[in-house]
Amino acid sequence: ATPALPAGPHGRAVLAELPFGRCDAALLDRLAGWSEAHGDGDLSLTPSRGVALVGRDEAAAETLRREAAAAGLIVDPADPRRAVAACPGAPACASGGTPAQADAPRLAAAFAPLARRGATAHVSGCPKGCAHPGPATLTLVGRPNGRYGVVPQGHAGTETDLALTFDAVLERLESVRDPSGLRDAFREPA
């Protein structure tokens, strides 16, 4: 996401990513209203789980960006939420053992120093890994008991014996400033 793209013949585009790819009908209505009030009235989906809005001019584009930011959408390319994929999790998904969607913003905040270094994270409510089927720098896999299986440098289907509460995951992340330190932070004590 970028604050605004260069002006084209029909205005200036603003990209707003949906945090963790989620949106409800009320937010879509708001986006449509902003586009009609300040732009060309169109909403275009982007490959990065977001929406492109076109402001009539630079001032209108800035208004669209401010509205999107105030609604919690991602308009800053450095936003650490961009580095975290999350499925709906429990209770939205019957397979979810953990509230992945609710835990994702807290993980993104704790993960920010690693995200700045290119690291990625995946919060999955179960081993299916629907939100991010490939490996991530850190993958958390929901268990039926509410804990997360912790998989450094792997994907949701990777077997792991390390299962922690979400708060314990955040505690271990506090000391990690470089992605190479994840394995040590999540090593089981001997």
PDB file of C-alpha atoms in Angstrom, residues 2-5 12-16 46 51-55 60-66 68 75:
ATOM      1  CA  THR A   2       1.186   3.469  -0.753  1.00  0.00           C
ATOM      2  CA  PRO A   3      -0.342   6.759   0.379  1.00  0.00           C
ATOM      3  CA  ALA A   4      -1.152   7.764  -3.206  1.00  0.00           C
ATOM      4  CA  LEU A   5      -0.072   6.809  -6.676  1.00  0.00           C
ATOM      5  CA  ARG A  12      -5.043  10.164  -8.045  1.00  0.00           C
ATOM      6  CA  ALA A  13      -5.233   6.570  -6.766  1.00  0.00           C
ATOM      7  CA  VAL A  14      -5.052   5.641  -3.091  1.00  0.00           C
ATOM      8  CA  LEU A  15      -4.375   2.043  -2.067  1.00  0.00           C
ATOM      9  CA  ALA A  16      -5.841   0.836   1.209  1.00  0.00           C
ATOM     10  CA  THR A  46      -6.049  -5.177  -5.420  1.00  0.00           C
ATOM     11  CA  VAL A  51      -8.961  -1.588  -2.360  1.00  0.00           C
ATOM     12  CA  ALA A  52      -7.894   1.093  -4.822  1.00  0.00           C
ATOM     13  CA  LEU A  53      -9.820   4.361  -4.678  1.00  0.00           C
ATOM     14  CA  VAL A  54      -9.351   7.201  -7.151  1.00  0.00           C
ATOM     15  CA  GLY A  55      -9.623  10.728  -5.783  1.00  0.00           C
ATOM     16  CA  ALA A  60      -9.575  14.434  -2.486  1.00  0.00           C
ATOM     17  CA  ALA A  61      -7.008  11.604  -2.557  1.00  0.00           C
ATOM     18  CA  GLU A  62      -5.609  12.835   0.768  1.00  0.00           C
ATOM     19  CA  THR A  63      -9.129  12.861   2.228  1.00  0.00           C
ATOM     20  CA  LEU A  64      -9.645   9.274   1.026  1.00  0.00           C
ATOM     21  CA  ARG A  65      -6.317   8.249   2.600  1.00  0.00           C
ATOM     22  CA  ARG A  66      -7.237   9.881   5.933  1.00  0.00           C
ATOM     23  CA  ALA A  68      -9.143   4.829   5.205  1.00  0.00           C
ATOM     24  CA  VAL A  75      -2.255   2.994   4.063  1.00  0.00           C
TER      25      VAL A  75
END
